[in-house]
Structure formats: structure tokens, C-alpha cells
């Protein structure tokens, strides 16, 4: 259909509310004509909304949404740079969302009146598109424009994220003298009534028991609440419905409850958001019915268009060019083209393309290094060690990282350890050749069913006796250390605990990746090292912290983990270590 025909069709859908202009109909028309670029999942929702206009059982009235839009644009101000202090003027897509939420009405026999059709809103949009300020402004508008006694809960998986929404609401309240005069804030929440400007009766007095409070997954006593509005921010981090179910149940007594879920895509596999997105896509495809659910998803249709067509970025970033800067997004996309960790983060957070937890960390050409060196060249040097003890019944790895003064290149001495009982079974691992590695002296076998960690201690002593190479620090995770740590300390080694946790492993893993890609790591062409690096994937969280994981559960990554631990120890003691280098 030609663009002019589309415009005429939607102009014909003029609003029945006294000829008032509808932002939703304008938005639908521009999306359908291609003037505004959106993904197919949002088009599916717009098709559903369009069908409502011709449904005699559904009314479209603009008084309620426009009251809230006017409230936001008149009373709310931005509180963060670069818009701090400026009026909160909504973009067309935000006004369309507001009309979709508040404009459609159905007759409820039990209530005996026309009530809001949509009670459950899933709002998925790329980061930095103003989702938290926008929904916060809607909540503040509902608090003032909605019924007396409106109670609101702002929730998220942790206190920091829940506080972002709560503080956004409060900051907008404080920016407006008229709103601030009618309300008060204390440690528990925001309430009507101001002791400095007391009003004895009415909606804006202490008689109004409405409130805005925050809640996290770690907060106790989530049951037994009675609220009118619930909003859960960044649901992608939630593993289950432990937080959202009590909030949804707390809304059950309301005739017109309002429940928001707002988020970007995340990295929690089989988590709460995965289930919700699967349900949402079934509804959008017409395979399931949930007529009270407004599903507003901004996402790319595929990954290829991210790299090939900048204009497609609008699909997941409706605020691009106004709220979110082109330069900001281009910078991240450029980084993502050359960095695996950044790529996964950008695709999830900026384009709402879910990434597998165990994405491959490095390409083969990035970690494959056939350079060799002679340990004799480092005679009398200090090194930085890393040990991954793994399980006592599986592969363990010990490494010494060596450097020369004035050079960023790292050289690794390595040894692996495996129980005798596991040796034969491990031969079935794809890409492994344990028997040859044992014969070549790369893997040492412990008699019996468990690793004898004292063999690791003996290896460090042997390296010292043979080459005079001594670890300045030995990084390890003490979860499985048991007697070994004490044995090492008794032999005079200085140990440093490196917990295998995201905030400890992320930076050294990224640094190791950069060095491997830059050809700054020489691990003596050790085939076990190559195999472990090829097996290693990574997981990333919303803070862009990464962790090593196995691409497949039956593969070993111990050699890569031991390198990361050595790097982590090195970064803690970089200056002292460099001063010892020859």
C-alpha cells in the first residue's frame, strides 16, 4: 500500500473523543508507513491495538492518558544531565505508550463501569532510552491524577536498582514546587501531606494514605501488601518470579491495577525474563490470549542488521538522536566489532538481542600461539603464579607467569595434574590427548581417585631448583585448598586468595583477552593450554563484568582459569612485581 494511502487510512480513524488528536494513531500511522522504523514485534502489538478501534466492546477515550501526559509535561522536570531542570516533554513514542495504557476501556460487569483494558505492561527497550525516567513519570502522574489512596511499589532485584526508580520519582517531585508542597518524603517513602504547608482535608492532605515505596528481592515481608501500582525494573536479572508474584498478588484487590515490568535484555539463562518473553511472543503471534497484557518491545529483528544498517538501530532505540546520542551508540558498536565481551554486552543491552551465557570467548586465531621460549632465559627471575585446583577428582592447573622489564609480553610455564582413575575416561574428551600429554610431561598423574595437591607444591619447588624461578605471589581460590595452602606457606610461598567471583575475575580476564589478541602471551605452544582456551566461554552481567565458563559442560577450562588467576594476582601487585623484574 502506498504511503499516502496509509496516511489517509489512519487519518480516517479520527478519534471519537471530540476530535482530539491521538498520538497513538499518529504513531501507528508513521510506523506502518515506514517513517518511524520499528521491529516486527512492535508492529504485531500495534496491529492488535489497531484492531481495537473497530471493536464495539472496546472504547478509546483520551481524557485519562492526556491528563497524565499534561501532568508530566507541566509538572515534571528532568533531574539528570544534560536535561536537568528542563521540562519533561514526552517523545511521540512515549505519548503513544501512555495512550495505549490509559486510552482503551472495556465494560466490567463486576465493577459496573468502563475500566482500563490494559493492566499488565511489559516495556522492553535498549539502555539509555529513558525507560526508568519515563515510567517513573507515569507513576508520579498516576499518584497525583489517579484515585485517592493510590499505593505504589517500585521494585527490582537489588536495592540499588529499585532506588533508581524511587529516586527518579522523588527527584521529579522535588523539582516541582507545586508537587513538593503537597507531599513529603521520609526514610520509608513518599506520602501526601506536607507539615510545612498543612492541608486538613482532601486528596493532598494527610487523610490521603497513598504512598510510593520501594522493594527488593532481598526485602522481607513481601506478602500481605495492598497496592494499586507496581513497577519492577530490570527484570532480566531475576532468576524466578520470587519478587514479582507477591507484587502481582498485592494488586489483586484493585478494579484497575497497573503493573509495569521494564527492562533491557539480559544474560540470565532460563530466568524470569526468558519465560516472560516466550509468553509475550506467543501472544503477539496469536498463539495465546492475554487480552489485558500490553507488550511493548523495542528489539532488532536480527543481529546482521546491527552491523549492516545503522538506521535499523531505531528498532531497539526509539529515543536515538534525542534521548540517546548517535555518537554514544556508534562508539559501543565499534568496540563490539573487535571485542567479544563487549559484543555480547552491546547486543543484549543496546539492541535487546539475547546472548547465550556460554558464548565463545576467543576465536582460534586469537588464542593460537606457536611461539616457544626457553625457561633458562628466565633463570633467577621472579614470576607471578596462578593455580586452579578445580575438583580433587578432576584436572588441575598451575602456572608461573614471567616478564622482562620494559616489556608487556607474558611467558607462561605450565603443569597440569589429573587422578589416575580419571585418565582413561578423559580420553573421550573431544580434542584431548591425555596419554600423549602425560608422556610429554605436560600432565602429571596422581595415583588413585583424587588429585594429590602436594604434587603442585613439588612442581613449584622443582622449578625453583631447576631454574631459580620463584613466584613472588601465588594466586589461588581457597574453596578447595584444604591442606594445600598451609603446605605452600610452610614451604615459604606467599599465597594470595583470588575468589572465582565475577568482580574479581572480570578485569584480569579482559586483560588476558587483550594480550592474547595482541600476541603478548607466549605459553610455549602448550597444547593443553590451547585446548583449555578453546573450550572457554564467558558470561557477562548488566555491569559488563565477565566470568569464565565452559562452552560445553564436559570440557575443561582449568588452564585458562589459572592464567586469569595469575593475571588477577599480577594486577594486585603490578608495581611491586615490575620493580623485581630483570
CSV table of C-alpha atoms in Angstrom, one decimal, residues 55-342:
chain,number,residue,atom,x,y,z
A,55,UNK,CA,-14.2,-3.3,18.2
A,56,UNK,CA,-17.6,-2.3,19.7
A,57,UNK,CA,-16.7,-3.8,23.0
A,58,UNK,CA,-13.7,-1.6,23.4
A,59,UNK,CA,-13.8,2.2,23.8
A,60,UNK,CA,-10.9,4.5,23.1
A,61,UNK,CA,-11.0,7.6,25.3
A,62,UNK,CA,-8.3,10.2,25.6
A,63,UNK,CA,-9.2,12.0,28.7
A,64,UNK,CA,-7.2,9.8,31.1
A,65,UNK,CA,-4.0,9.5,29.0
A,66,UNK,CA,-4.0,13.2,28.1
A,67,UNK,CA,-4.5,14.2,31.7
A,68,UNK,CA,-1.3,12.3,32.6
A,69,UNK,CA,0.6,13.5,29.6
A,70,UNK,CA,-0.3,17.1,30.5
A,71,UNK,CA,0.7,16.5,34.1
A,72,UNK,CA,4.1,15.1,33.1
A,73,UNK,CA,4.9,17.9,30.7
A,74,UNK,CA,3.6,20.6,33.0
A,75,UNK,CA,4.8,19.5,36.4
A,76,UNK,CA,7.7,17.1,35.9
A,77,UNK,CA,11.3,18.2,35.1
A,78,UNK,CA,14.4,16.2,34.3
A,79,UNK,CA,16.9,15.8,37.1
A,80,UNK,CA,20.0,14.4,35.3
A,81,UNK,CA,22.4,16.0,32.8
A,82,UNK,CA,22.2,17.0,30.1
A,83,UNK,CA,18.4,17.8,30.6
A,84,UNK,CA,18.5,18.6,34.3
A,85,UNK,CA,15.9,21.3,35.2
A,86,UNK,CA,14.2,21.2,31.8
A,87,UNK,CA,10.5,20.3,31.4
A,88,UNK,CA,9.8,16.6,30.8
A,89,UNK,CA,8.5,16.9,27.2
A,90,UNK,CA,7.5,13.4,26.1
A,91,UNK,CA,8.5,12.0,22.7
A,92,UNK,CA,5.8,10.7,20.4
A,93,UNK,CA,6.6,7.0,21.2
A,94,UNK,CA,6.2,7.8,24.9
A,95,UNK,CA,2.9,9.5,24.4
A,96,UNK,CA,1.7,6.6,22.3
A,97,UNK,CA,2.6,4.2,25.1
A,98,UNK,CA,0.6,6.4,27.6
A,99,UNK,CA,-2.4,6.4,25.3
A,100,UNK,CA,-2.2,2.6,24.8
A,101,UNK,CA,-2.1,2.1,28.6
A,102,UNK,CA,-4.9,4.5,29.6
A,103,UNK,CA,-7.0,5.0,26.5
A,104,UNK,CA,-8.6,1.6,25.9
A,105,UNK,CA,-11.6,0.8,28.1
A,106,UNK,CA,-13.8,-2.3,28.5
A,107,UNK,CA,-17.0,-2.6,30.5
A,108,UNK,CA,-16.6,-4.7,33.6
A,109,UNK,CA,-19.8,-6.3,34.8
A,110,UNK,CA,-18.4,-6.8,38.4
A,111,UNK,CA,-17.4,-3.2,38.7
A,112,UNK,CA,-20.4,-2.0,36.8
A,113,UNK,CA,-18.4,0.6,34.8
A,114,UNK,CA,-15.9,1.0,32.0
A,115,UNK,CA,-12.4,0.3,33.2
A,116,UNK,CA,-8.9,0.3,31.8
A,117,UNK,CA,-8.3,-2.6,29.4
A,118,UNK,CA,-4.5,-2.9,29.9
A,119,UNK,CA,-3.4,-3.8,33.5
A,120,UNK,CA,-0.1,-5.5,32.8
A,121,UNK,CA,2.6,-3.7,30.8
A,122,UNK,CA,5.9,-5.2,29.6
A,123,UNK,CA,8.2,-2.4,28.3
A,124,UNK,CA,11.5,-3.6,26.8
A,125,UNK,CA,13.8,-1.0,25.3
A,126,UNK,CA,17.6,-0.5,24.8
A,127,UNK,CA,19.5,1.1,27.5
A,128,UNK,CA,19.8,4.9,27.7
A,129,UNK,CA,16.4,5.4,26.1
A,130,UNK,CA,14.9,6.9,29.2
A,131,UNK,CA,12.8,3.9,30.3
A,132,UNK,CA,13.2,4.4,34.0
A,133,UNK,CA,12.5,8.2,34.0
A,134,UNK,CA,9.5,7.7,31.6
A,135,UNK,CA,7.8,5.0,33.7
A,136,UNK,CA,8.7,7.0,36.9
A,137,UNK,CA,7.0,10.0,35.4
A,138,UNK,CA,3.9,7.8,34.6
A,139,UNK,CA,3.9,6.6,38.2
A,140,UNK,CA,4.1,10.1,39.6
A,141,UNK,CA,1.3,11.2,37.3
A,142,UNK,CA,-0.8,8.2,38.5
A,143,UNK,CA,0.0,9.1,42.1
A,144,UNK,CA,-1.5,12.6,41.6
A,145,UNK,CA,-4.1,12.0,38.9
A,146,UNK,CA,-5.3,8.6,39.9
A,147,UNK,CA,-7.8,7.7,42.7
A,148,UNK,CA,-7.2,8.8,46.3
A,149,UNK,CA,-5.2,6.3,48.4
A,150,UNK,CA,-3.1,5.1,45.5
A,151,UNK,CA,-0.2,3.0,46.8
A,152,UNK,CA,2.8,2.3,44.7
A,153,UNK,CA,5.7,-0.1,45.0
A,154,UNK,CA,8.9,0.3,43.0
A,155,UNK,CA,10.8,-2.9,42.9
A,156,UNK,CA,13.9,-4.5,41.5
A,157,UNK,CA,16.3,-7.4,42.1
A,158,UNK,CA,18.6,-5.3,44.3
A,159,UNK,CA,18.2,-2.1,46.4
A,160,UNK,CA,20.4,0.0,44.1
A,161,UNK,CA,18.2,-0.6,41.0
A,162,UNK,CA,14.9,-0.2,43.0
A,163,UNK,CA,16.3,3.0,44.4
A,164,UNK,CA,17.0,4.3,40.8
A,165,UNK,CA,13.3,4.4,40.1
A,166,UNK,CA,12.3,5.6,43.5
A,167,UNK,CA,14.9,8.5,43.4
A,168,UNK,CA,13.7,9.3,39.8
A,169,UNK,CA,10.2,9.8,41.1
A,170,UNK,CA,11.3,11.7,44.1
A,171,UNK,CA,13.7,14.0,42.1
A,172,UNK,CA,10.8,14.9,39.8
A,173,UNK,CA,8.6,15.6,42.8
A,174,UNK,CA,11.3,17.8,44.4
A,175,UNK,CA,11.9,19.7,41.1
A,176,UNK,CA,8.3,20.9,41.1
A,177,UNK,CA,7.4,23.4,43.8
A,178,UNK,CA,3.6,22.6,43.4
A,179,UNK,CA,4.2,18.8,43.9
A,180,UNK,CA,6.7,19.3,46.7
A,181,UNK,CA,4.2,21.5,48.6
A,182,UNK,CA,1.6,18.7,48.6
A,183,UNK,CA,3.8,15.8,49.6
A,184,UNK,CA,6.6,14.7,52.0
A,185,UNK,CA,9.4,12.2,51.9
A,186,UNK,CA,10.9,10.2,54.8
A,187,UNK,CA,13.0,7.1,55.1
A,188,UNK,CA,10.2,4.8,54.3
A,189,UNK,CA,8.7,6.5,51.2
A,190,UNK,CA,6.8,9.4,49.7
A,191,UNK,CA,3.4,10.5,51.1
A,192,UNK,CA,0.7,13.1,50.7
A,193,UNK,CA,0.6,15.9,53.2
A,194,UNK,CA,3.3,18.4,54.0
A,195,UNK,CA,3.9,19.6,57.5
A,196,UNK,CA,5.2,23.0,56.3
A,197,UNK,CA,2.1,23.5,54.2
A,198,UNK,CA,-0.6,21.6,56.0
A,199,UNK,CA,-4.0,20.9,54.3
A,200,UNK,CA,-6.6,19.5,56.7
A,201,UNK,CA,-8.8,17.6,54.2
A,202,UNK,CA,-8.9,16.4,50.6
A,203,UNK,CA,-6.7,14.4,48.3
A,204,UNK,CA,-3.5,16.3,49.1
A,205,UNK,CA,-3.8,16.1,52.9
A,206,UNK,CA,-2.7,13.6,55.5
A,207,UNK,CA,-6.1,11.9,55.0
A,208,UNK,CA,-4.8,10.5,51.7
A,209,UNK,CA,-3.0,7.3,52.7
A,210,UNK,CA,-1.4,6.9,49.3
A,211,UNK,CA,2.3,6.2,49.2
A,212,UNK,CA,5.3,5.4,47.0
A,213,UNK,CA,7.7,2.9,48.4
A,214,UNK,CA,10.5,0.6,47.2
A,215,UNK,CA,11.0,-3.1,47.5
A,216,UNK,CA,13.8,-5.5,46.5
A,217,UNK,CA,14.1,-9.3,46.2
A,218,UNK,CA,16.1,-9.2,49.5
A,219,UNK,CA,13.4,-7.3,51.4
A,220,UNK,CA,11.5,-9.4,53.9
A,221,UNK,CA,7.7,-9.4,54.3
A,222,UNK,CA,6.8,-9.1,50.7
A,223,UNK,CA,3.4,-10.7,51.3
A,224,UNK,CA,0.2,-9.1,52.6
A,225,UNK,CA,0.6,-5.8,50.8
A,226,UNK,CA,-2.3,-4.0,49.1
A,227,UNK,CA,-1.2,-1.7,46.3
A,228,UNK,CA,-2.6,0.0,43.1
A,229,UNK,CA,0.6,0.3,41.1
A,230,UNK,CA,3.6,-2.0,41.0
A,231,UNK,CA,6.7,-1.4,38.9
A,232,UNK,CA,9.6,-3.8,38.6
A,233,UNK,CA,12.7,-2.5,37.0
A,234,UNK,CA,15.4,-4.6,35.1
A,235,UNK,CA,13.6,-7.9,35.4
A,236,UNK,CA,16.3,-9.5,33.2
A,237,UNK,CA,18.4,-10.1,36.4
A,238,UNK,CA,15.7,-12.2,38.1
A,239,UNK,CA,16.1,-16.0,38.1
A,240,UNK,CA,12.5,-16.6,39.0
A,241,UNK,CA,9.2,-14.9,40.0
A,242,UNK,CA,10.1,-14.7,43.7
A,243,UNK,CA,9.8,-10.9,43.7
A,244,UNK,CA,7.1,-10.3,41.1
A,245,UNK,CA,4.5,-12.8,42.3
A,246,UNK,CA,3.9,-11.0,45.7
A,247,UNK,CA,3.5,-7.7,43.9
A,248,UNK,CA,1.1,-9.1,41.3
A,249,UNK,CA,-0.9,-10.7,44.2
A,250,UNK,CA,-0.9,-7.4,46.1
A,251,UNK,CA,-2.7,-5.8,43.1
A,252,UNK,CA,-5.4,-8.4,43.0
A,253,UNK,CA,-7.9,-6.4,45.1
A,254,UNK,CA,-7.9,-3.4,42.7
A,255,UNK,CA,-10.5,-2.9,39.9
A,256,UNK,CA,-7.9,-1.2,37.8
A,257,UNK,CA,-4.5,-2.4,38.9
A,258,UNK,CA,-1.4,-1.2,37.0
A,259,UNK,CA,1.7,-3.4,36.8
A,260,UNK,CA,4.8,-2.4,34.9
A,261,UNK,CA,7.8,-4.6,34.0
A,262,UNK,CA,10.5,-2.5,32.3
A,263,UNK,CA,13.9,-3.9,31.3
A,264,UNK,CA,16.5,-4.4,28.7
A,265,UNK,CA,17.6,-7.9,27.6
A,266,UNK,CA,20.0,-9.7,30.0
A,267,UNK,CA,22.3,-12.6,30.5
A,268,UNK,CA,20.4,-14.9,32.9
A,269,UNK,CA,19.6,-18.1,31.0
A,270,UNK,CA,16.2,-19.7,31.7
A,271,UNK,CA,15.4,-16.8,34.0
A,272,UNK,CA,12.2,-14.9,34.6
A,273,UNK,CA,12.6,-12.7,31.6
A,274,UNK,CA,13.2,-15.6,29.3
A,275,UNK,CA,9.9,-17.1,30.3
A,276,UNK,CA,8.0,-13.8,30.0
A,277,UNK,CA,9.5,-13.1,26.5
A,278,UNK,CA,8.5,-16.5,25.4
A,279,UNK,CA,4.9,-15.9,26.6
A,280,UNK,CA,4.8,-12.5,25.1
A,281,UNK,CA,5.9,-13.7,21.7
A,282,UNK,CA,3.2,-16.3,21.8
A,283,UNK,CA,0.6,-13.6,22.5
A,284,UNK,CA,1.9,-11.4,19.7
A,285,UNK,CA,1.9,-14.3,17.3
A,286,UNK,CA,-1.7,-15.1,18.1
A,287,UNK,CA,-0.8,-18.4,19.7
A,288,UNK,CA,-2.0,-17.4,23.2
A,289,UNK,CA,-4.5,-15.0,24.6
A,290,UNK,CA,-3.8,-12.5,27.3
A,291,UNK,CA,-6.0,-9.5,26.4
A,292,UNK,CA,-5.1,-7.4,29.4
A,293,UNK,CA,-1.3,-7.5,28.6
A,294,UNK,CA,0.3,-4.6,26.7
A,295,UNK,CA,3.5,-5.9,25.2
A,296,UNK,CA,5.7,-3.0,24.0
A,297,UNK,CA,9.0,-4.5,22.8
A,298,UNK,CA,11.7,-2.5,21.0
A,299,UNK,CA,14.2,-5.0,19.6
A,300,UNK,CA,16.1,-5.8,16.5
A,301,UNK,CA,14.8,-8.3,14.0
A,302,UNK,CA,18.2,-10.0,13.7
A,303,UNK,CA,21.8,-9.4,14.5
A,304,UNK,CA,23.0,-8.9,11.0
A,305,UNK,CA,21.2,-5.6,10.6
A,306,UNK,CA,23.0,-4.2,13.6
A,307,UNK,CA,26.3,-4.3,11.7
A,308,UNK,CA,24.9,-3.6,8.2
A,309,UNK,CA,22.3,-0.8,8.7
A,310,UNK,CA,22.6,2.0,11.2
A,311,UNK,CA,19.0,3.1,10.6
A,312,UNK,CA,17.8,-0.2,11.9
A,313,UNK,CA,19.1,0.8,15.3
A,314,UNK,CA,15.9,2.7,15.8
A,315,UNK,CA,14.1,-0.6,16.2
A,316,UNK,CA,15.6,-1.1,19.7
A,317,UNK,CA,16.4,2.6,20.4
A,318,UNK,CA,13.3,4.7,19.8
A,319,UNK,CA,15.0,7.7,21.6
A,320,UNK,CA,18.0,7.6,19.3
A,321,UNK,CA,19.1,11.1,18.3
A,322,UNK,CA,17.1,12.8,21.0
A,323,UNK,CA,17.5,10.9,24.3
A,324,UNK,CA,20.3,8.6,23.3
A,325,UNK,CA,23.2,10.1,21.2
A,326,UNK,CA,24.2,8.5,17.9
A,327,UNK,CA,27.9,9.1,18.9
A,328,UNK,CA,27.4,7.1,22.1
A,329,UNK,CA,25.9,4.1,20.3
A,330,UNK,CA,28.4,4.2,17.4
A,331,UNK,CA,31.2,4.1,19.9
A,332,UNK,CA,29.9,1.0,21.5
A,333,UNK,CA,29.2,-0.7,18.2
A,334,UNK,CA,32.7,0.0,17.0
A,335,UNK,CA,34.1,-1.6,20.2
A,336,UNK,CA,31.8,-4.6,19.8
A,337,UNK,CA,33.2,-5.3,16.3
A,338,UNK,CA,36.6,-6.1,17.8
A,339,UNK,CA,35.9,-7.3,21.3
A,340,UNK,CA,33.9,-10.4,22.1
A,341,UNK,CA,33.0,-9.5,25.6
A,342,UNK,CA,31.8,-6.0,24.5
